mmCIF file of C-alpha atoms and ligand atoms in Angstrom:
data_model
loop_
_atom_site.group_PDB
_atom_site.id
_atom_site.type_symbol
_atom_site.label_atom_id
_atom_site.label_comp_id
_atom_site.label_asym_id
_atom_site.label_seq_id
_atom_site.Cartn_x
_atom_site.Cartn_y
_atom_site.Cartn_z
ATOM 1 C CA MET A 1 0.000 0.000 0.000
ATOM 2 C CA THR A 2 1.532 3.354 -1.003
ATOM 3 C CA ARG A 3 1.579 6.238 1.454
ATOM 4 C CA ALA A 4 -0.865 8.257 -0.734
ATOM 5 C CA PHE A 5 -3.282 5.318 -0.904
ATOM 6 C CA ARG A 6 -3.058 4.789 2.904
ATOM 7 C CA LEU A 7 -3.848 8.491 3.409
ATOM 8 C CA ALA A 8 -6.823 8.386 1.014
ATOM 9 C CA PHE A 9 -8.097 5.227 2.718
ATOM 10 C CA ALA A 10 -7.801 6.843 6.160
ATOM 11 C CA VAL A 11 -9.659 9.966 4.983
ATOM 12 C CA ALA A 12 -12.449 7.835 3.459
ATOM 13 C CA LEU A 13 -12.718 5.796 6.673
ATOM 14 C CA LEU A 14 -12.931 8.921 8.802
ATOM 15 C CA ALA A 15 -15.601 10.414 6.515
ATOM 16 C CA ALA A 16 -17.634 7.224 6.785
ATOM 17 C CA LEU A 17 -17.359 7.279 10.578
ATOM 18 C CA VAL A 18 -18.485 10.887 11.001
ATOM 19 C CA ALA A 19 -21.252 10.737 8.356
ATOM 20 C CA PRO A 20 -24.778 10.122 9.698
ATOM 21 C CA PRO A 21 -26.085 6.624 9.070
ATOM 22 C CA ALA A 22 -27.843 6.472 5.698
ATOM 23 C CA LEU A 23 -31.207 5.533 7.231
ATOM 24 C CA ALA A 24 -31.297 8.190 9.977
ATOM 25 C CA ALA A 25 -34.114 10.743 9.697
ATOM 26 C CA ASP A 26 -33.050 13.943 8.000
ATOM 27 C CA PRO A 27 -33.514 16.634 10.691
ATOM 28 C CA ARG A 28 -34.292 19.223 7.997
ATOM 29 C CA LEU A 29 -37.311 17.300 6.718
ATOM 30 C CA PRO A 30 -40.751 18.430 7.891
ATOM 31 C CA THR A 31 -42.691 16.100 10.187
ATOM 32 C CA VAL A 32 -46.022 14.781 8.912
ATOM 33 C CA VAL A 33 -48.382 12.654 10.982
ATOM 34 C CA VAL A 34 -50.531 10.213 9.013
ATOM 35 C CA LEU A 35 -53.951 9.379 10.457
ATOM 36 C CA ALA A 36 -55.521 6.375 8.739
ATOM 37 C CA THR A 37 -59.278 5.797 8.703
ATOM 38 C CA GLY A 38 -59.617 3.080 6.031
ATOM 39 C CA GLY A 39 -61.249 3.356 2.607
ATOM 40 C CA THR A 40 -60.236 1.928 -0.733
ATOM 41 C CA ILE A 41 -56.733 3.364 -0.347
ATOM 42 C CA ALA A 42 -56.383 0.700 2.348
ATOM 43 C CA GLY A 43 -58.526 -1.799 0.458
ATOM 44 C CA ALA A 44 -57.576 -5.187 -0.933
ATOM 45 C CA ALA A 45 -58.981 -7.580 -3.525
ATOM 46 C CA ALA A 46 -58.177 -11.213 -4.288
ATOM 47 C CA SER A 47 -56.900 -10.312 -7.773
ATOM 48 C CA ASP A 48 -55.546 -7.204 -9.488
ATOM 49 C CA VAL A 49 -58.309 -6.958 -12.121
ATOM 50 C CA GLN A 50 -61.533 -7.559 -10.231
ATOM 51 C CA ALA A 51 -64.161 -4.973 -9.354
ATOM 52 C CA GLY A 52 -65.090 -6.505 -5.980
ATOM 53 C CA TYR A 53 -62.886 -5.670 -2.995
ATOM 54 C CA THR A 54 -63.055 -4.810 0.693
ATOM 55 C CA SER A 55 -62.212 -1.331 2.046
ATOM 56 C CA GLY A 56 -60.038 -0.873 5.127
ATOM 57 C CA GLN A 57 -57.877 -4.021 4.998
ATOM 58 C CA VAL A 58 -54.403 -2.506 5.117
ATOM 59 C CA GLY A 59 -53.051 -0.894 8.310
ATOM 60 C CA VAL A 60 -51.270 2.449 8.535
ATOM 61 C CA GLU A 61 -47.796 0.895 8.876
ATOM 62 C CA GLN A 62 -48.307 -1.113 5.659
ATOM 63 C CA LEU A 63 -49.578 2.026 3.970
ATOM 64 C CA LEU A 64 -46.436 3.956 4.939
ATOM 65 C CA ALA A 65 -44.189 1.067 3.911
ATOM 66 C CA ALA A 66 -45.902 0.844 0.512
ATOM 67 C CA VAL A 67 -44.748 4.350 -0.458
ATOM 68 C CA PRO A 68 -41.096 4.549 0.681
ATOM 69 C CA GLN A 69 -40.568 7.472 -1.721
ATOM 70 C CA ALA A 70 -42.568 9.673 0.683
ATOM 71 C CA LYS A 71 -39.811 9.304 3.287
ATOM 72 C CA LYS A 72 -37.744 11.698 1.202
ATOM 73 C CA LEU A 73 -40.446 14.343 1.640
ATOM 74 C CA ALA A 74 -41.079 14.135 5.366
ATOM 75 C CA VAL A 75 -40.389 12.303 8.565
ATOM 76 C CA MET A 76 -43.611 10.393 9.062
ATOM 77 C CA ARG A 77 -45.376 8.664 11.877
ATOM 78 C CA GLY A 78 -48.712 6.940 11.601
ATOM 79 C CA GLU A 79 -51.777 6.355 13.748
ATOM 80 C CA GLN A 80 -54.767 4.147 13.019
ATOM 81 C CA VAL A 81 -57.901 6.105 13.948
ATOM 82 C CA ALA A 82 -60.307 3.641 12.295
ATOM 83 C CA ASN A 83 -60.232 1.114 9.466
ATOM 84 C CA ILE A 84 -63.599 1.315 7.767
ATOM 85 C CA GLY A 85 -65.126 1.910 4.367
ATOM 86 C CA SER A 86 -66.142 5.561 4.440
ATOM 87 C CA GLN A 87 -69.734 4.582 3.661
ATOM 88 C CA ASP A 88 -69.641 3.588 7.363
ATOM 89 C CA MET A 89 -68.247 6.909 8.578
ATOM 90 C CA ASN A 90 -69.986 7.961 11.772
ATOM 91 C CA ASP A 91 -70.055 10.585 14.534
ATOM 92 C CA GLU A 92 -67.894 8.539 16.888
ATOM 93 C CA VAL A 93 -65.021 8.450 14.379
ATOM 94 C CA TRP A 94 -65.596 12.099 13.411
ATOM 95 C CA LEU A 95 -65.331 13.351 16.984
ATOM 96 C CA LYS A 96 -62.299 11.172 17.696
ATOM 97 C CA LEU A 97 -60.594 12.226 14.460
ATOM 98 C CA ALA A 98 -61.285 15.943 14.930
ATOM 99 C CA ARG A 99 -59.972 15.875 18.519
ATOM 100 C CA ARG A 100 -56.841 14.007 17.465
ATOM 101 C CA VAL A 101 -56.189 16.394 14.569
ATOM 102 C CA ASN A 102 -56.452 19.355 16.956
ATOM 103 C CA GLU A 103 -54.101 17.681 19.461
ATOM 104 C CA ILE A 104 -51.506 16.773 16.841
ATOM 105 C CA ALA A 105 -51.697 20.137 15.080
ATOM 106 C CA ALA A 106 -50.864 21.800 18.418
ATOM 107 C CA MET A 107 -47.609 19.803 18.737
ATOM 108 C CA PRO A 108 -44.669 22.088 17.968
ATOM 109 C CA ASP A 109 -42.698 19.384 16.139
ATOM 110 C CA VAL A 110 -45.525 18.614 13.686
ATOM 111 C CA ASP A 111 -45.641 20.475 10.370
ATOM 112 C CA GLY A 112 -48.619 18.843 8.713
ATOM 113 C CA ILE A 113 -51.209 16.069 8.883
ATOM 114 C CA VAL A 114 -52.354 13.595 6.234
ATOM 115 C CA ILE A 115 -55.621 11.705 6.698
ATOM 116 C CA THR A 116 -56.296 8.651 4.547
ATOM 117 C CA HIS A 117 -60.019 8.117 3.943
ATOM 118 C CA GLY A 118 -62.527 6.500 1.610
ATOM 119 C CA THR A 119 -63.771 8.524 -1.345
ATOM 120 C CA ASP A 120 -67.493 8.008 -0.628
ATOM 121 C CA THR A 121 -67.758 10.498 2.226
ATOM 122 C CA ILE A 122 -64.396 12.294 2.108
ATOM 123 C CA GLU A 123 -66.177 15.517 1.151
ATOM 124 C CA GLU A 124 -68.227 15.384 4.350
ATOM 125 C CA THR A 125 -65.357 14.519 6.700
ATOM 126 C CA GLY A 126 -63.137 17.116 5.025
ATOM 127 C CA TYR A 127 -65.785 19.816 5.376
ATOM 128 C CA PHE A 128 -66.479 18.857 9.004
ATOM 129 C CA LEU A 129 -62.763 19.170 9.842
ATOM 130 C CA ASN A 130 -62.612 22.435 7.888
ATOM 131 C CA LEU A 131 -65.137 23.837 10.374
ATOM 132 C CA VAL A 132 -63.748 22.453 13.650
ATOM 133 C CA VAL A 133 -59.948 22.212 13.303
ATOM 134 C CA LYS A 134 -58.240 25.116 15.034
ATOM 135 C CA SER A 135 -54.939 25.291 13.199
ATOM 136 C CA LYS A 136 -53.374 26.878 10.155
ATOM 137 C CA LYS A 137 -51.057 23.913 9.654
ATOM 138 C CA PRO A 138 -51.801 21.866 6.533
ATOM 139 C CA VAL A 139 -54.415 19.154 7.096
ATOM 140 C CA VAL A 140 -54.680 17.099 3.915
ATOM 141 C CA LEU A 141 -57.102 14.265 3.225
ATOM 142 C CA THR A 142 -56.378 11.752 0.513
ATOM 143 C CA ALA A 143 -58.041 8.646 -0.895
ATOM 144 C CA ALA A 144 -58.041 6.240 -3.814
ATOM 145 C CA MET A 145 -60.595 4.886 -6.244
ATOM 146 C CA ARG A 146 -58.727 1.608 -6.747
ATOM 147 C CA PRO A 147 -57.675 -0.760 -3.963
ATOM 148 C CA SER A 148 -54.005 -1.187 -3.129
ATOM 149 C CA THR A 149 -53.949 -4.567 -4.908
ATOM 150 C CA ALA A 150 -55.362 -3.267 -8.233
ATOM 151 C CA LEU A 151 -53.598 -2.932 -11.538
ATOM 152 C CA SER A 152 -52.746 0.805 -11.778
ATOM 153 C CA ALA A 153 -53.674 1.501 -8.157
ATOM 154 C CA ASP A 154 -53.998 5.273 -7.694
ATOM 155 C CA GLY A 155 -53.428 5.253 -3.911
ATOM 156 C CA PRO A 156 -49.611 5.349 -3.763
ATOM 157 C CA LEU A 157 -49.196 8.499 -5.871
ATOM 158 C CA ASN A 158 -52.164 10.174 -4.165
ATOM 159 C CA PHE A 159 -50.539 9.430 -0.819
ATOM 160 C CA TYR A 160 -47.156 10.715 -2.011
ATOM 161 C CA ASN A 161 -48.743 13.937 -3.274
ATOM 162 C CA ALA A 162 -50.726 14.379 -0.048
ATOM 163 C CA VAL A 163 -47.546 14.074 2.039
ATOM 164 C CA ALA A 164 -45.834 16.596 -0.269
ATOM 165 C CA VAL A 165 -48.695 19.079 0.209
ATOM 166 C CA ALA A 166 -48.854 18.523 3.997
ATOM 167 C CA ALA A 167 -45.088 19.131 4.178
ATOM 168 C CA ASN A 168 -45.312 22.278 2.063
ATOM 169 C CA LYS A 169 -45.288 25.591 3.993
ATOM 170 C CA ASP A 170 -47.367 27.200 1.225
ATOM 171 C CA ALA A 171 -50.257 24.862 2.055
ATOM 172 C CA ALA A 172 -50.659 26.467 5.496
ATOM 173 C CA GLY A 173 -53.652 28.711 6.084
ATOM 174 C CA ARG A 174 -55.635 27.374 3.115
ATOM 175 C CA GLY A 175 -58.174 25.433 5.167
ATOM 176 C CA VAL A 176 -58.511 21.654 5.117
ATOM 177 C CA LEU A 177 -57.434 20.296 1.723
ATOM 178 C CA VAL A 178 -58.176 17.126 -0.247
ATOM 179 C CA VAL A 179 -55.504 15.833 -2.623
ATOM 180 C CA VAL A 180 -56.610 13.262 -5.187
ATOM 181 C CA ASN A 181 -55.472 12.615 -8.758
ATOM 182 C CA ASP A 182 -53.057 15.564 -8.967
ATOM 183 C CA TRP A 183 -55.625 18.135 -7.846
ATOM 184 C CA ILE A 184 -55.712 20.091 -4.598
ATOM 185 C CA HIS A 185 -59.309 20.782 -3.586
ATOM 186 C CA GLY A 186 -60.669 22.901 -0.772
ATOM 187 C CA ALA A 187 -62.704 20.727 1.593
ATOM 188 C CA SER A 188 -65.665 23.055 1.150
ATOM 189 C CA SER A 189 -65.741 22.743 -2.620
ATOM 190 C CA LEU A 190 -65.087 19.201 -3.752
ATOM 191 C CA THR A 191 -67.694 16.622 -4.571
ATOM 192 C CA LYS A 192 -67.534 13.046 -5.815
ATOM 193 C CA ALA A 193 -68.755 13.024 -9.403
ATOM 194 C CA SER A 194 -68.108 9.491 -10.718
ATOM 195 C CA THR A 195 -68.805 6.157 -9.060
ATOM 196 C CA THR A 196 -65.747 4.453 -10.570
ATOM 197 C CA ALA A 197 -63.468 6.849 -12.477
ATOM 198 C CA VAL A 198 -60.110 7.798 -10.988
ATOM 199 C CA GLN A 199 -60.853 11.426 -11.944
ATOM 200 C CA THR A 200 -63.918 11.477 -9.712
ATOM 201 C CA PHE A 201 -63.534 14.692 -7.696
ATOM 202 C CA LEU A 202 -64.593 18.080 -8.988
ATOM 203 C CA SER A 203 -64.741 21.466 -7.320
ATOM 204 C CA PRO A 204 -67.633 23.051 -9.184
ATOM 205 C CA LEU A 205 -68.209 26.782 -8.603
ATOM 206 C CA ARG A 206 -65.357 27.397 -6.169
ATOM 207 C CA GLY A 207 -62.593 25.800 -8.296
ATOM 208 C CA LEU A 208 -59.281 24.215 -7.357
ATOM 209 C CA VAL A 209 -56.929 25.491 -4.667
ATOM 210 C CA GLY A 210 -53.994 24.146 -6.694
ATOM 211 C CA VAL A 211 -52.398 21.214 -8.442
ATOM 212 C CA VAL A 212 -49.657 18.763 -7.459
ATOM 213 C CA ALA A 213 -47.647 16.510 -9.769
ATOM 214 C CA TYR A 214 -45.151 14.003 -8.371
ATOM 215 C CA GLY A 215 -44.893 16.072 -5.204
ATOM 216 C CA GLU A 216 -44.467 19.467 -6.891
ATOM 217 C CA ALA A 217 -47.323 21.665 -5.728
ATOM 218 C CA GLU A 218 -48.595 24.876 -7.260
ATOM 219 C CA PHE A 219 -51.174 26.900 -5.317
ATOM 220 C CA TYR A 220 -53.585 29.168 -7.173
ATOM 221 C CA ARG A 221 -55.559 30.689 -4.346
ATOM 222 C CA GLY A 222 -56.740 30.426 -0.755
ATOM 223 C CA PRO A 223 -59.856 28.636 0.353
ATOM 224 C CA VAL A 224 -63.311 30.070 -0.257
ATOM 225 C CA GLY A 225 -65.478 30.296 2.839
ATOM 226 C CA ARG A 226 -64.572 30.718 6.520
ATOM 227 C CA ASN A 227 -62.614 27.806 7.925
ATOM 228 C CA THR A 228 -60.320 26.440 10.692
ATOM 229 C CA VAL A 229 -58.931 29.320 12.792
ATOM 230 C CA ASP A 230 -61.605 31.700 11.425
ATOM 231 C CA SER A 231 -64.454 29.292 12.123
ATOM 232 C CA GLU A 232 -66.839 30.074 14.991
ATOM 233 C CA PHE A 233 -67.543 26.361 15.558
ATOM 234 C CA SER A 234 -65.870 24.359 18.275
ATOM 235 C CA LEU A 235 -66.201 20.814 19.580
ATOM 236 C CA ASP A 236 -65.343 21.841 23.160
ATOM 237 C CA GLY A 237 -67.732 19.962 25.432
ATOM 238 C CA VAL A 238 -69.534 18.347 22.473
ATOM 239 C CA THR A 239 -70.286 14.649 22.893
ATOM 240 C CA ALA A 240 -73.020 14.264 20.268
ATOM 241 C CA LEU A 241 -74.179 16.060 17.143
ATOM 242 C CA PRO A 242 -77.858 16.800 16.447
ATOM 243 C CA ARG A 243 -79.648 14.675 13.880
ATOM 244 C CA VAL A 244 -80.192 16.255 10.468
ATOM 245 C CA ASP A 245 -81.666 14.233 7.609
ATOM 246 C CA ILE A 246 -81.468 14.746 3.862
ATOM 247 C CA VAL A 247 -84.665 14.258 1.836
ATOM 248 C CA MET A 248 -84.445 14.117 -1.945
ATOM 249 C CA ALA A 249 -87.101 15.838 -4.021
ATOM 250 C CA HIS A 250 -88.525 14.067 -7.088
ATOM 251 C CA GLU A 251 -91.570 13.802 -9.324
ATOM 252 C CA ASN A 252 -94.764 13.238 -7.321
ATOM 253 C CA MET A 253 -93.005 13.861 -3.973
ATOM 254 C CA ASP A 254 -95.258 13.978 -0.933
ATOM 255 C CA GLY A 255 -94.447 14.969 2.641
ATOM 256 C CA ALA A 256 -94.210 11.465 4.122
ATOM 257 C CA ILE A 257 -90.408 11.256 4.296
ATOM 258 C CA ILE A 258 -90.130 14.772 5.736
ATOM 259 C CA ASP A 259 -92.600 13.902 8.501
ATOM 260 C CA ALA A 260 -90.867 10.550 9.093
ATOM 261 C CA ALA A 261 -87.498 12.280 9.506
ATOM 262 C CA VAL A 262 -88.895 14.560 12.196
ATOM 263 C CA ALA A 263 -90.611 11.611 13.872
ATOM 264 C CA ALA A 264 -87.218 9.861 13.941
ATOM 265 C CA GLY A 265 -85.721 12.799 15.842
ATOM 266 C CA ALA A 266 -84.339 15.126 13.138
ATOM 267 C CA LYS A 267 -83.846 18.680 14.399
ATOM 268 C CA GLY A 268 -83.047 19.821 10.891
ATOM 269 C CA ILE A 269 -83.910 18.767 7.347
ATOM 270 C CA VAL A 270 -81.954 19.404 4.185
ATOM 271 C CA ILE A 271 -83.894 19.074 0.944
ATOM 272 C CA ALA A 272 -81.872 17.868 -2.035
ATOM 273 C CA GLY A 273 -84.234 19.818 -4.233
ATOM 274 C CA VAL A 274 -84.803 19.702 -7.950
ATOM 275 C CA GLY A 275 -83.304 22.647 -9.826
ATOM 276 C CA ASN A 276 -82.858 25.717 -7.644
ATOM 277 C CA GLY A 277 -83.868 23.854 -4.468
ATOM 278 C CA ASN A 278 -87.454 23.281 -5.603
ATOM 279 C CA MET A 279 -89.966 20.566 -4.691
ATOM 280 C CA THR A 280 -93.636 19.692 -5.207
ATOM 281 C CA GLU A 281 -96.439 21.688 -3.566
ATOM 282 C CA ALA A 282 -97.056 18.732 -1.233
ATOM 283 C CA GLY A 283 -93.392 18.492 -0.265
ATOM 284 C CA LEU A 284 -93.196 22.222 0.333
ATOM 285 C CA LYS A 285 -96.338 22.201 2.453
ATOM 286 C CA ALA A 286 -94.910 19.463 4.692
ATOM 287 C CA LEU A 287 -91.587 21.283 4.932
ATOM 288 C CA ALA A 288 -93.160 24.630 5.835
ATOM 289 C CA THR A 289 -95.317 22.907 8.476
ATOM 290 C CA GLN A 290 -92.186 21.456 10.126
ATOM 291 C CA ALA A 291 -90.378 24.804 9.823
ATOM 292 C CA LYS A 292 -93.229 26.486 11.712
ATOM 293 C CA LYS A 293 -92.750 23.938 14.517
ATOM 294 C CA GLY A 294 -89.067 24.913 14.837
ATOM 295 C CA ILE A 295 -87.349 22.277 12.680
ATOM 296 C CA VAL A 296 -84.667 24.092 10.689
ATOM 297 C CA CYS A 297 -85.311 23.401 6.999
ATOM 298 C CA VAL A 298 -82.644 24.093 4.387
ATOM 299 C CA ARG A 299 -83.206 24.022 0.641
ATOM 300 C CA SER A 300 -80.207 22.675 -1.287
ATOM 301 C CA SER A 301 -80.129 21.007 -4.700
ATOM 302 C CA ARG A 302 -79.598 17.556 -6.151
ATOM 303 C CA VAL A 303 -78.061 19.295 -9.188
ATOM 304 C CA VAL A 304 -74.272 18.953 -9.170
ATOM 305 C CA THR A 305 -73.436 22.614 -9.613
ATOM 306 C CA GLY A 306 -75.031 26.016 -9.032
ATOM 307 C CA ARG A 307 -76.199 28.093 -6.078
ATOM 308 C CA VAL A 308 -79.551 27.869 -4.347
ATOM 309 C CA GLY A 309 -80.633 31.442 -3.736
ATOM 310 C CA ARG A 310 -83.272 32.797 -1.344
ATOM 311 C CA ASN A 311 -86.766 33.663 -2.557
ATOM 312 C CA VAL A 312 -86.290 32.642 -6.196
ATOM 313 C CA GLU A 313 -89.281 30.352 -6.923
ATOM 314 C CA ILE A 314 -90.018 29.687 -3.257
ATOM 315 C CA ASP A 315 -90.787 32.420 -0.721
ATOM 316 C CA ASP A 316 -88.254 31.521 1.968
ATOM 317 C CA ASP A 317 -89.066 34.633 4.005
ATOM 318 C CA LYS A 318 -92.740 33.704 4.243
ATOM 319 C CA LEU A 319 -92.185 29.972 4.818
ATOM 320 C CA ALA A 320 -89.245 30.359 7.273
ATOM 321 C CA LEU A 321 -86.780 28.371 5.153
ATOM 322 C CA VAL A 322 -83.024 28.647 4.680
ATOM 323 C CA ALA A 323 -81.289 28.562 1.265
ATOM 324 C CA SER A 324 -78.056 26.562 1.051
ATOM 325 C CA ASP A 325 -76.209 29.032 -1.174
ATOM 326 C CA ASP A 326 -73.478 26.913 -2.836
ATOM 327 C CA LEU A 327 -73.329 24.003 -0.390
ATOM 328 C CA ASN A 328 -74.566 20.687 -1.728
ATOM 329 C CA PRO A 329 -76.968 18.632 0.445
ATOM 330 C CA GLN A 330 -74.259 16.561 2.158
ATOM 331 C CA LYS A 331 -72.185 19.604 3.086
ATOM 332 C CA SER A 332 -75.328 21.541 4.085
ATOM 333 C CA ARG A 333 -76.123 18.738 6.512
ATOM 334 C CA VAL A 334 -72.649 19.019 8.113
ATOM 335 C CA LEU A 335 -72.950 22.789 8.560
ATOM 336 C CA LEU A 336 -76.492 22.548 9.914
ATOM 337 C CA ARG A 337 -75.514 19.922 12.489
ATOM 338 C CA LEU A 338 -72.822 22.229 13.843
ATOM 339 C CA ALA A 339 -75.146 25.241 13.657
ATOM 340 C CA LEU A 340 -77.754 23.432 15.750
ATOM 341 C CA LEU A 341 -75.318 22.855 18.625
ATOM 342 C CA LYS A 342 -76.701 26.072 20.125
ATOM 343 C CA PRO A 343 -79.914 28.039 19.644
ATOM 344 C CA ARG A 344 -79.688 30.383 16.650
ATOM 345 C CA SER A 345 -82.204 32.473 14.729
ATOM 346 C CA LEU A 346 -83.004 31.572 11.128
ATOM 347 C CA ALA A 347 -81.283 34.774 10.010
ATOM 348 C CA GLU A 348 -78.129 33.659 11.773
ATOM 349 C CA ILE A 349 -78.287 30.202 10.187
ATOM 350 C CA GLN A 350 -78.766 31.810 6.775
ATOM 351 C CA ARG A 351 -75.647 33.913 7.455
ATOM 352 C CA LEU A 352 -73.675 30.717 8.174
ATOM 353 C CA PHE A 353 -74.666 29.292 4.784
ATOM 354 C CA VAL A 354 -73.402 32.431 3.092
ATOM 355 C CA GLU A 355 -70.140 32.712 5.065
ATOM 356 C CA TYR A 356 -68.988 29.058 5.215
HETATM 357 N N1 LIG B 1 -66.452 2.674 -0.462
HETATM 358 C C1 LIG B 1 -65.098 3.158 -0.458
HETATM 359 C C2 LIG B 1 -64.956 4.119 0.724
HETATM 360 O O1 LIG B 1 -65.445 5.185 0.649
HETATM 361 C C3 LIG B 1 -64.790 3.818 -1.738
HETATM 362 C C4 LIG B 1 -63.427 4.456 -1.851
HETATM 363 O O2 LIG B 1 -62.701 4.651 -0.904
HETATM 364 O O3 LIG B 1 -63.071 4.823 -2.990
HETATM 365 O O4 LIG B 1 -64.366 3.742 1.692
#
């Protein structure tokens, strides 16, 4: 061994000894906590080309391990909040999830939160969190249309993009976000528009907050509607949410379902109306009768896009009804449940539908 070679070898050895181990967490990376709730993103099927599968089969640790590329974006830790198909989403999971998001967001070492969820009700959970999370830190929901075992599964890249957005400082203060199929939606705007297509989510009226491709995010604007730290809603002391039912309007509608909802304990009713929140004379009569008794009745629309304005074809002032503005029936229900946590006048509830 020549002297020069011995010197080079010694320098290389020293460098290897002082260098951090290759697998150690990079202290400069943001910290993202992943809360898993189930859904198709954690779903599994017996083969890679079959339509039938079961949601919520894969645990959070498997989910993290399946996308090792995301470890270059953030230091991650995972928690399993639930493992259900989101068609089974319920108040117990909502309250637990919202409390945990608030706790984690308050931790100084946490930069962002990713929530994995099913696509069926992600717009409702996202909007609920948008109203009750008290933090400007990025809270990003993501999902998948195809189970983890499918040919061309969309979950891994959606997850990667969601981690990238949650780790991105520019995502802060934009309300709760939903990242699916390269698009960044505001939780208040998105809606599921296809039962099976990967490009299922749209943000009609309010538009996209931004886009994200292979982790590179571009933000176009802030959220529309009051949210998170600017929201007047809080879950402090809340153990249950009031019942609000959605009734869909249709040809030959009568008032039977409206009356049945109230009999079942609904304190509020949201009509998924035809057109601009319309319904039959019989439906309207039943609704106005319940409104007079103090049930809060909101007119929304079963049409996928467009606002429902006050006093257009229906005299809301005279019948004591609320117009949903641009919230669809499922989001109107979420807002109304929170609104009914304390006594409010109809004028105040109408204000909420305009502001949120
Ligand atoms: N039913 C599934 C769920 O919402 C669908 C999905 O995740 O795409 O959990």
